[in-house]
XYZ file of C-alpha atoms in Angstrom:
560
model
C 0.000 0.000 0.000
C 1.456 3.730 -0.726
C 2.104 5.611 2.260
C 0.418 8.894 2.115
C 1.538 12.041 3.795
C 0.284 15.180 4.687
C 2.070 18.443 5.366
C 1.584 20.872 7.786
C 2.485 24.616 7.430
C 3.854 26.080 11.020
C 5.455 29.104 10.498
C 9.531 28.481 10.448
C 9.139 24.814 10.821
C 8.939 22.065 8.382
C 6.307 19.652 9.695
C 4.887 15.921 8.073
C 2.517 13.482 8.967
C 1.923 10.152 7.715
C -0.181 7.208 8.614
C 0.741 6.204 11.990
C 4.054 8.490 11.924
C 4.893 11.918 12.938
C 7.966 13.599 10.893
C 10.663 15.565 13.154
C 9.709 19.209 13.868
C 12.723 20.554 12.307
C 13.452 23.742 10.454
C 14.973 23.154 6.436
C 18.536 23.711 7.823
C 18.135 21.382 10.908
C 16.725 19.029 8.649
C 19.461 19.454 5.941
C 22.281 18.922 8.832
C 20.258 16.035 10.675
C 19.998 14.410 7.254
C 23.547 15.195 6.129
C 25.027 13.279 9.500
C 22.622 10.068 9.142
C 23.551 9.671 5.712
C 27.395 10.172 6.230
C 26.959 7.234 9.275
C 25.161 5.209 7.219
C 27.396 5.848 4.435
C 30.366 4.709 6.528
C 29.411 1.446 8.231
C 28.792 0.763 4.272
C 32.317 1.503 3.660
C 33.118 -1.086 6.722
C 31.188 -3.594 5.706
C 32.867 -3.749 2.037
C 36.186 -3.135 3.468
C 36.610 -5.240 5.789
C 33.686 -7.484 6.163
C 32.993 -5.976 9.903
C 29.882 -4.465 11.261
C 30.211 -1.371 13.532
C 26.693 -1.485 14.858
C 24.421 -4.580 15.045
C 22.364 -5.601 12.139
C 19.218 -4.681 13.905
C 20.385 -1.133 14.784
C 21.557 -0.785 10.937
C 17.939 -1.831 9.366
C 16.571 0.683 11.921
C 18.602 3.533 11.347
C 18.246 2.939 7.343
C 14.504 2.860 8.176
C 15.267 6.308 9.824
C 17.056 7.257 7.112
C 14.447 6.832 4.537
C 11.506 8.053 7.025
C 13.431 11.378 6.712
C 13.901 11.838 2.826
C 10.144 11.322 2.643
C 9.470 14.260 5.488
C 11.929 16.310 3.848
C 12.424 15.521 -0.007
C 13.686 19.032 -0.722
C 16.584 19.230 2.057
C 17.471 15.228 1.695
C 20.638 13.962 -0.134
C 21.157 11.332 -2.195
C 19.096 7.739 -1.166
C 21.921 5.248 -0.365
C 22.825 2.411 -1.960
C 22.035 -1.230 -0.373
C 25.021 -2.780 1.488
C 26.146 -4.697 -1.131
C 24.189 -3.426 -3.981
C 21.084 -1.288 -4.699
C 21.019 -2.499 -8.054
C 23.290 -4.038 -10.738
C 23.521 -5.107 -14.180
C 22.275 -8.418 -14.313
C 18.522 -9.584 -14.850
C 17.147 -11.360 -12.394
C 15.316 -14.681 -13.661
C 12.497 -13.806 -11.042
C 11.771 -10.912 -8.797
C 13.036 -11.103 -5.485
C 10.215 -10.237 -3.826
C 10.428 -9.406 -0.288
C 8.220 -9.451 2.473
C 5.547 -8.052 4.343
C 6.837 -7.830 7.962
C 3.406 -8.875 10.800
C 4.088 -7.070 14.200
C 2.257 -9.625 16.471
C 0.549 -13.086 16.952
C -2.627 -11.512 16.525
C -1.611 -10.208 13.338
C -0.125 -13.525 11.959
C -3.503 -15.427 13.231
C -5.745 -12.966 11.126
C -3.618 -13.762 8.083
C -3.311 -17.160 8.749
C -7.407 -16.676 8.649
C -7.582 -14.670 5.181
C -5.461 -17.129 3.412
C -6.925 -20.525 4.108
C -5.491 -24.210 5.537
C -2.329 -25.153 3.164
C -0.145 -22.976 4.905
C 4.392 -23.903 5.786
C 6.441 -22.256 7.763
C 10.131 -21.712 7.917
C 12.787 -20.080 9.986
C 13.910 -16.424 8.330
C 17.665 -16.815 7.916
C 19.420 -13.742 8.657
C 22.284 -13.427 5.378
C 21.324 -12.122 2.051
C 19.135 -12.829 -0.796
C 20.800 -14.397 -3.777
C 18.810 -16.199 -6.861
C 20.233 -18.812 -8.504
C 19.920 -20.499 -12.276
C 20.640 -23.773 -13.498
C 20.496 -24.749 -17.205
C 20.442 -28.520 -17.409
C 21.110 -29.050 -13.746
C 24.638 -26.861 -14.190
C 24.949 -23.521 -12.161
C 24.635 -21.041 -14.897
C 24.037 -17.880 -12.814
C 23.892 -16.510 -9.641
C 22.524 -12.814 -8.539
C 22.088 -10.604 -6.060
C 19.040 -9.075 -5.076
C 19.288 -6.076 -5.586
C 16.417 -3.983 -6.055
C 14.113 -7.123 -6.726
C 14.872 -7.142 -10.285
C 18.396 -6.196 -11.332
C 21.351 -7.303 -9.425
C 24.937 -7.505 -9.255
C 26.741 -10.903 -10.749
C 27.583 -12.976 -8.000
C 28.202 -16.230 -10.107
C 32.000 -16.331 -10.106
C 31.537 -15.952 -6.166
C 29.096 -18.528 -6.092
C 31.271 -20.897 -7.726
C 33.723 -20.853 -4.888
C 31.348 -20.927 -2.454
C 31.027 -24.791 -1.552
C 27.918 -24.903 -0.539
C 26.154 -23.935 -3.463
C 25.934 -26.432 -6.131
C 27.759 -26.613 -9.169
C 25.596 -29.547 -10.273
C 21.949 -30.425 -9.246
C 20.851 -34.373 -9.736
C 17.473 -34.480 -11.112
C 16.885 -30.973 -12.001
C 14.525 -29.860 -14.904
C 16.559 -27.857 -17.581
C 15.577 -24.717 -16.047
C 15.710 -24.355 -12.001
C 15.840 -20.908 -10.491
C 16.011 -21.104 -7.213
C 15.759 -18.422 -4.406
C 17.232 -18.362 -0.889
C 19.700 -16.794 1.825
C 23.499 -16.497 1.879
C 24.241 -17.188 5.751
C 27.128 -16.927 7.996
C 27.664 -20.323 9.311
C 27.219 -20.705 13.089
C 27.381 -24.120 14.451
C 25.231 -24.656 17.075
C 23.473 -20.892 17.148
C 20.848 -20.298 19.460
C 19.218 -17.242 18.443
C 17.906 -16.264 21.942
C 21.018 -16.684 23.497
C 23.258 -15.612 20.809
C 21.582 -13.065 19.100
C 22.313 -11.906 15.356
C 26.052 -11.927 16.116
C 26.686 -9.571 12.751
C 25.936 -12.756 10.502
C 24.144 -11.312 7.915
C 27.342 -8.037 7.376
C 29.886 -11.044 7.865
C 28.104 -12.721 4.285
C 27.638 -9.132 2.802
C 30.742 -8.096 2.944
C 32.380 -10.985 1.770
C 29.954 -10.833 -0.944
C 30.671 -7.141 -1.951
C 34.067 -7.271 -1.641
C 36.226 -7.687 -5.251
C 37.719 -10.781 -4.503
C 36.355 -14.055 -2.281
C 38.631 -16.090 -0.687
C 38.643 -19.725 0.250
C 38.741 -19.501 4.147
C 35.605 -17.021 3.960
C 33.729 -19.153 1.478
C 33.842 -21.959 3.569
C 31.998 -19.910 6.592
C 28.823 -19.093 4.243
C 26.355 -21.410 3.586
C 23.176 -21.651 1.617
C 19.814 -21.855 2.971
C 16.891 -22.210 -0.221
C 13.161 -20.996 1.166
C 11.692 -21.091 -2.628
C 11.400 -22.626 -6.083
C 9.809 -20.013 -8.146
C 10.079 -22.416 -11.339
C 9.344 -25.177 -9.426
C 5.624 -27.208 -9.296
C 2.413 -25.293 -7.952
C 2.308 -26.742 -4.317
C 4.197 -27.238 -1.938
C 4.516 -30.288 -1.083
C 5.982 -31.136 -4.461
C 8.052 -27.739 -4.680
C 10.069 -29.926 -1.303
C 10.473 -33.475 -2.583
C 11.819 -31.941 -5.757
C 14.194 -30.027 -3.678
C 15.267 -33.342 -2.061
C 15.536 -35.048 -5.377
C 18.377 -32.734 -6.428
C 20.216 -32.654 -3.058
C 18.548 -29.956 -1.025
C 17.571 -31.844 1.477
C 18.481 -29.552 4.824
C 16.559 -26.590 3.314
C 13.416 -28.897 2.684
C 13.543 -30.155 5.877
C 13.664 -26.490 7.268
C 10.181 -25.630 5.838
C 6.832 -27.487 7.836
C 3.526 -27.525 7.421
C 0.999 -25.371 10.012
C -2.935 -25.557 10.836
C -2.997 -23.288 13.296
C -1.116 -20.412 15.070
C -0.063 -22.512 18.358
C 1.504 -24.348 15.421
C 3.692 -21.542 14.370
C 4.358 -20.446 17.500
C 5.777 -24.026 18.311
C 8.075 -24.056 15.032
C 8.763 -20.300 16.154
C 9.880 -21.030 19.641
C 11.797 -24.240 18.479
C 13.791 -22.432 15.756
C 14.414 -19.356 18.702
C 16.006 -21.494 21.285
C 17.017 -24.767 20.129
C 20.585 -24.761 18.188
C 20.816 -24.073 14.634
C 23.089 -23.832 12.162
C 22.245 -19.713 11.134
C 21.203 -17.026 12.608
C 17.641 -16.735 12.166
C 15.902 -13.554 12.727
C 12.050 -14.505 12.505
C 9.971 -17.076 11.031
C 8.056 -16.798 7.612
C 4.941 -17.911 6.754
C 4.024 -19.128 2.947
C 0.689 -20.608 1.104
C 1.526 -23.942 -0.399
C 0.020 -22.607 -3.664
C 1.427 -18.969 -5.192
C 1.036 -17.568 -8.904
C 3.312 -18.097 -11.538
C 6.771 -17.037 -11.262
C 6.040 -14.818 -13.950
C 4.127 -12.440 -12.480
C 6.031 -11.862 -9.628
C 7.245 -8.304 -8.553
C 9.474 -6.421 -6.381
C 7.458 -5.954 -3.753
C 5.612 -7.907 -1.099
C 3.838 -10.355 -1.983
C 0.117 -11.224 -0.501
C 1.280 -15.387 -0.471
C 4.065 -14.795 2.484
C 5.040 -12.474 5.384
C 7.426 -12.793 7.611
C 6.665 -12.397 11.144
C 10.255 -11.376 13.066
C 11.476 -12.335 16.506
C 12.451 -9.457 19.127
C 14.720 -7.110 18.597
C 17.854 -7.929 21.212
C 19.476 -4.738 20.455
C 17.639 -1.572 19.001
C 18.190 2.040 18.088
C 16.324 4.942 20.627
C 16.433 8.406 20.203
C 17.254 10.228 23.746
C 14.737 12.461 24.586
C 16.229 13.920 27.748
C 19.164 13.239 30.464
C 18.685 12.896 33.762
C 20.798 12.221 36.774
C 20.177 10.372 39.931
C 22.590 10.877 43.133
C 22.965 8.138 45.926
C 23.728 8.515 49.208
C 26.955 7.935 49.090
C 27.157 11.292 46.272
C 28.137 8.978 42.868
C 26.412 10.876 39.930
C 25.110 8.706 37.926
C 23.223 9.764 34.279
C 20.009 8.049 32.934
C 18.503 8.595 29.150
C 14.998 9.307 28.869
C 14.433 7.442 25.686
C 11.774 7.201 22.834
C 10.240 3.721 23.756
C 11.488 0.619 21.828
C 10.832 -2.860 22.525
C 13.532 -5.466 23.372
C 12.691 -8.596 23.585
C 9.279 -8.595 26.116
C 10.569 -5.614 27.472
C 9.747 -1.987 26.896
C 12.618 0.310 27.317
C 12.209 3.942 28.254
C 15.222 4.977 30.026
C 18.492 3.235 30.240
C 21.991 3.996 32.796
C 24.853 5.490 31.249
C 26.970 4.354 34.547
C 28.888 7.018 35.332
C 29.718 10.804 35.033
C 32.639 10.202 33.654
C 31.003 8.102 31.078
C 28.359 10.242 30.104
C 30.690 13.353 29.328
C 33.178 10.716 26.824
C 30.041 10.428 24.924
C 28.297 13.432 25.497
C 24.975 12.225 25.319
C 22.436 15.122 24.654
C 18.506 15.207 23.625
C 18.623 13.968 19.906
C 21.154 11.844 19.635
C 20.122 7.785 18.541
C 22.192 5.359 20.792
C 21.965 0.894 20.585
C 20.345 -0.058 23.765
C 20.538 -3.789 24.470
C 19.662 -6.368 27.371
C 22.392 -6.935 29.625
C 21.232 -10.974 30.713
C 18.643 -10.707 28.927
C 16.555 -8.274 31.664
C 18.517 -5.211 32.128
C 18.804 -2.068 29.523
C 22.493 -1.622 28.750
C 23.498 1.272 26.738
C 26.024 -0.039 23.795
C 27.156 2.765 22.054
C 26.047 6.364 20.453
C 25.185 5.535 16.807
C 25.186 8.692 15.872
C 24.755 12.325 17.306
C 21.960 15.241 16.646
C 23.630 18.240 14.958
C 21.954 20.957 17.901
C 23.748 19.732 20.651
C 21.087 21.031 23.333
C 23.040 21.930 26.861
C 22.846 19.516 29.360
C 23.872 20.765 32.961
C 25.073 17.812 35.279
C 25.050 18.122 39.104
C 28.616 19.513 40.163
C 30.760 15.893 41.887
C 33.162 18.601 43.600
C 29.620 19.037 45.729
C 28.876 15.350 46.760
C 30.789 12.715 48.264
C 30.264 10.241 51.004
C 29.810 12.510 53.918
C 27.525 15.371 52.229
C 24.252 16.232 51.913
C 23.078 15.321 55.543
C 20.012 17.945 55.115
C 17.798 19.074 52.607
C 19.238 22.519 51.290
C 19.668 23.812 47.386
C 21.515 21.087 45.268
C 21.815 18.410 47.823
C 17.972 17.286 47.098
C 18.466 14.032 45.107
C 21.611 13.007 47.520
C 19.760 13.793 50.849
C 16.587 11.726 49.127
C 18.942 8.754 48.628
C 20.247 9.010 52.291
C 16.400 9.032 53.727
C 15.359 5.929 51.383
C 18.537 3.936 52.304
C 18.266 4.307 56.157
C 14.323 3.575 56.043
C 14.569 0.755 53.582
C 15.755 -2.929 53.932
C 19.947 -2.456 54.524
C 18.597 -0.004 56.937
C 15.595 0.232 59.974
C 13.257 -1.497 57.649
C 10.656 1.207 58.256
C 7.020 -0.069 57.042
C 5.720 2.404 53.933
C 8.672 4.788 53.891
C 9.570 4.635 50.545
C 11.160 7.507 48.328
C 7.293 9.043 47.272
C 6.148 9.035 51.076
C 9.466 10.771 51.759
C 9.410 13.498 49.358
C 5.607 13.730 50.430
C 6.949 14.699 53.657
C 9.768 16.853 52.273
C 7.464 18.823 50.480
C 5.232 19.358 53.422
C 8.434 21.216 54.792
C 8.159 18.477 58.033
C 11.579 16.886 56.959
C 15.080 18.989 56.170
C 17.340 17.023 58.357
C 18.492 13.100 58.602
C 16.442 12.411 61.564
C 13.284 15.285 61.835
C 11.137 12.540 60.791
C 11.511 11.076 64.971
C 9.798 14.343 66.477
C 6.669 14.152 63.706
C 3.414 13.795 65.222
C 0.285 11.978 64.069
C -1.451 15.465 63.482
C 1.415 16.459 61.496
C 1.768 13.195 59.335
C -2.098 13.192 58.913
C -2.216 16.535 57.545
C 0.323 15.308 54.560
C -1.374 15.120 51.259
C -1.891 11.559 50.917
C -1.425 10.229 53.990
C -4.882 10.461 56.391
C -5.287 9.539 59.995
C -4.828 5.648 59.426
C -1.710 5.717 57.370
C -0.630 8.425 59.879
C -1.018 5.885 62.732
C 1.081 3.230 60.673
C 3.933 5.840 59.882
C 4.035 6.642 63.608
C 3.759 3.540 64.724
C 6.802 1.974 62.621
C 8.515 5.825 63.465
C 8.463 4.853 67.375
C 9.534 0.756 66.592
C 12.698 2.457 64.701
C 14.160 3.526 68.642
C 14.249 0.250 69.443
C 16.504 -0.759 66.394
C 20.028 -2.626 67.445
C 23.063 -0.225 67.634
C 24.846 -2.013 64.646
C 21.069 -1.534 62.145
C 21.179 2.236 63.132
C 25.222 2.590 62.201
C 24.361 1.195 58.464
C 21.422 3.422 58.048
C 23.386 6.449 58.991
C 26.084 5.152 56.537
C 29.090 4.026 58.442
C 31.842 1.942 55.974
C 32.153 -1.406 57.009
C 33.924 -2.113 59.959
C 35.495 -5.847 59.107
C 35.389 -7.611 62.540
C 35.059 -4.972 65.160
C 32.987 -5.315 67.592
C 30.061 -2.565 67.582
C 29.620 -1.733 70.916
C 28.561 1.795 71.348
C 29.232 5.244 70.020
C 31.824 6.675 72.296
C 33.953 3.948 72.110
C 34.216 4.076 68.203
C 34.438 7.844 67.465
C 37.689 7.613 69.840
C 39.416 5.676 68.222
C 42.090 6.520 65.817
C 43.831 5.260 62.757
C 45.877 2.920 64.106
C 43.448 1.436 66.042
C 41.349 1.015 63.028
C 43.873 -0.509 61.073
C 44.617 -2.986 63.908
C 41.098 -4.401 62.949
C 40.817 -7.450 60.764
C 39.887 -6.669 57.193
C 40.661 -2.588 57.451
C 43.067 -1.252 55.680
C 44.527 2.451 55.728
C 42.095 3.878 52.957
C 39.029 2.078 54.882
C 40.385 3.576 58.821
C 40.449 7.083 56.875
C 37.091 6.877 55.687
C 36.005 5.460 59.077
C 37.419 8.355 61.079
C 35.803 10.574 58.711
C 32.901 9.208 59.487
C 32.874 9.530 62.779
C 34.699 13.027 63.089
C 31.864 14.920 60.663
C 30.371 17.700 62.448
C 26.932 16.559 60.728
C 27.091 13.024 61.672
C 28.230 13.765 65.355
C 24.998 16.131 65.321
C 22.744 12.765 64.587
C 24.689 10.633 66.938
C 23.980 12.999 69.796
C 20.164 13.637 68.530
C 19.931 9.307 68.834
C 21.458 9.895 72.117
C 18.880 12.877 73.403
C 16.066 10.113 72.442
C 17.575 7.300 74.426
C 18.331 4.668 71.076
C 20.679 2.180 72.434
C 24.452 2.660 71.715
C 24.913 6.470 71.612
């Protein structure tokens, strides 16, 4: 179906809309310069990939920034350059024997079960191999040709590489005179598991061996040849795969099974996803037994197959905004709002940069597209900054020279997120385990002005907490209630909420005693070295901690 767009006139801006899309809101100079960099990026992992047969980014994060790529031409024909060429070709000067086709890519089960519906019983399934398309002709079961697919129906000549390529035939046994035959170039992977492994870069490994002048024997070897059609071959499929077996093809036969129903597919799906295989494969695809006539075919996608993709592992987000989170101990830590994408069954919105000194290698700012992937499988992990927005918005970074481990101790101008961190550890479960104290309740209580200091929250009454916004008389009971059990916390629980480094093997026996003592007699401790006795005097000789310590004391809490 053509996309169709509509455009908006805002004065100074350029603004688009299409079906289910909404085009950046960029000025024509922002959109020249935004365009400019993706193409150059794009334009450069090309150059990799021929060179040297090495991906820079993931597969995944290529097709989506190439997606990007075009997305933006069509928003801004007038300020985009030149469309880019394919990785290994966009087009060539060889005929195709049949259209390479492509296909329709289904977002969901749901969608895949109402096709399934629309296109009757005699439906086969087969894992998508993750390479790159070649078609291939025989002339009295000899290899006479082999292309690329290039834009569906020119491509570049491939058949001197094919003829080193061992696992292509020279010779098919029992072939018609005429066989064209379609299917994937792959990266061999012995024993793959796709949802353990990922794409690994298999399909740029194949492409650029395949665009590069000259194919040696070592790389041949490592591709392999995975046939999902027989355009010339009979009209169903059942005989399309015993003819395939006649002439030798029996492992990409046996790769394509017959469905009834969508639990079917879902099987074949899960089994190609997590059980070894010899490719990476990075969906399945779903055919009709019966198609028309080879003849007819275009270079487009087809209404006879779609493919219906596994989960991204890695994918491309565009940061939308950088925050940063301080813990109690003062480490600065920066967090990118991100455009949602989906990885795996998880949807990502915001994703750890680690540290400050991190961040500011990369600079991160609003705009830029970085590769977010799952770290074991559950955990955003930022991978790398594919490439950077041209306005480099400013992006102001609480000041480290401002927070260590022994600031912060109330709440005053830019020690907010710090003293926050200090209130949630020392209620939470490393600290007195207080009941309902968690970071909303204590900002709720910040924000009332009841709380500025470490420990104002032990002189609240249950008038005060009651008259919080949120909190009402019963919850105001429970606070209080948990508030008075917190006295009666050992010595040792109240020294890790406050903070105190550990302490090895000494035993914690009251205040006094450990505030006077001094670096030697720290060090004389098992498992305390100097650097851990200096932070431990520190600890105890800070004007701000000495102030809670005697506060504890004033209430009677055991040990100080």
């Amino acid at each position: 179906m053509r996309k169709r767009w509509r455009w908006l006139g805002v004065p100074g801006f350029l603004v688009a809309t299409m079906a289910g899309a909404t085009c950046p809101q960029w000025t024509a100079a922002q959109a020249r310069q935004e365009l400019g960099a993706l193409h150059d990026r794009l334009d450069g992992w090309n150059h990799a990939y021929r060179v040297t047969g090495q991906s820079p980014v993931d597969d995944a994060v290529y097709d989506q920034a190439l997606q990007r790529f075009d997305r933006w031409r069509a928003c801004f024909p007038q300020q985009a350059p030149a469309p880019l060429a394919h990785l290994a070709d966009a087009s060539g000067a060889v005929t195709a024997p049949v259209a390479q086709t492509g296909l329709a890519k289904l977002p969901d089960a749901a969608a895949v079960a109402t096709w399934m519906r629309s296109h009757g019983s005699n439906l086969w399934v087969q894992p998508k191999a993750d390479g790159v398309a070649v078609t291939l002709l025989y002339r009295d079961g000899e290899l006479h040709q082999a292309t690329s697919r290039g834009d569906g129906l020119h491509g570049s000549n491939w058949t001197a590489k094919a003829l080193r390529i061992a696992a292509i035939p020279r010779h098919l046994p029992n072939a018609p005179s005429r066989v064209v035959l379609q299917g994937e170039l792959y990266w061999r992977l012995p024993s793959h598991v796709q949802a353990r492994d990922g794409g690994v870069n298999a399909r740029s490994a194949v492409a650029g061996a395949m665009a590069r002048d000259t194919l040696d024997a070592a790389t041949a070897a490592h591709i392999g040849l995975f046939v999902w059609d027989w355009p010339s071959g009979p009209a169903d499929m059942p005989s399309r795969l015993a003819g395939l077996r006649a002439m030798g093809l029996i492992d990409s036969a046996d790769y394509t099974q017959p469905v009834g129903t969508l639990a079917d597919v879902q099987r074949w799906r899960r089994r190609w996803y997590r059980q070894p295989m010899p490719f990476a494969a990075d969906g399945t695809v779903l055919r009709q037994s019966r198609r028309p006539g080879a003849s007819t075919w275009r270079a487009e996608p087809p209404e006879w197959a779609v493919a219906w993709k596994y989960p991204a592992a890695q994918a491309l987000a565009e940061v939308r905004a950088v925050t940063f989170t301080v813990g109690r101990s003062g480490r600065i830590t920066p967090v990118l709002e991100l455009e949602p994408v989906q990885l795996d069954d998880h949807r990502v919105q915001r994703v750890s940069v680690g540290s400050l000194r991190r961040w500011q290698q990369l600079d991160i700012r609003p705009g830029d597209q970085v590769e977010v992937a799952l770290a074991g499988l559950t955990i955003p992990r930022l991978q790398s900054v594919a490439w950077r927005a041209q306005q480099r918005p400013p992006v102001i970074p609480p000041d480290p020279a401002q927070h260590d481990t022994l600031s912060c101790w109330r709440w005053v101008p830019g020690c907010e997120l710090q003293f926050l961190a200090r209130l949630v550890w020392l209620g939470g479960k490393s600290g007195l385990q207080l009941d309902g104290l968690g970071p909303d309740t204590w900002q709720a209580l910040i924000d009332a002005g009841l709380v500025h200091g470490l420990l104002d929250w032990m002189d609240l009454t249950a008038a005060q907490l009651a008259a919080v916004p949120g909190v009402g008389d019963a919850r105001a009971e429970a606070l209080l209630h948990a508030f008075a059990a917190a006295r009666a916390r050992p010595f040792k629980r109240w020294l890790r909420a406050l903070g105190m480094p550990a302490s090895g093997t000494i035993a914690l026996t009251d205040w006094h005693t450990l505030a006077a003592r001094n670096d030697d007699q720290w060090q004389a401790s098992g498992g305390i070295g100097p650097g851990r006795a200096q932070h431990l005097l520190a600890f105890f000789r800070h004007a701000d901690v000495r102030a809670l310590a005697a506060h504890l004391h004033a209430l009677g809490v055991i040990g100080f």
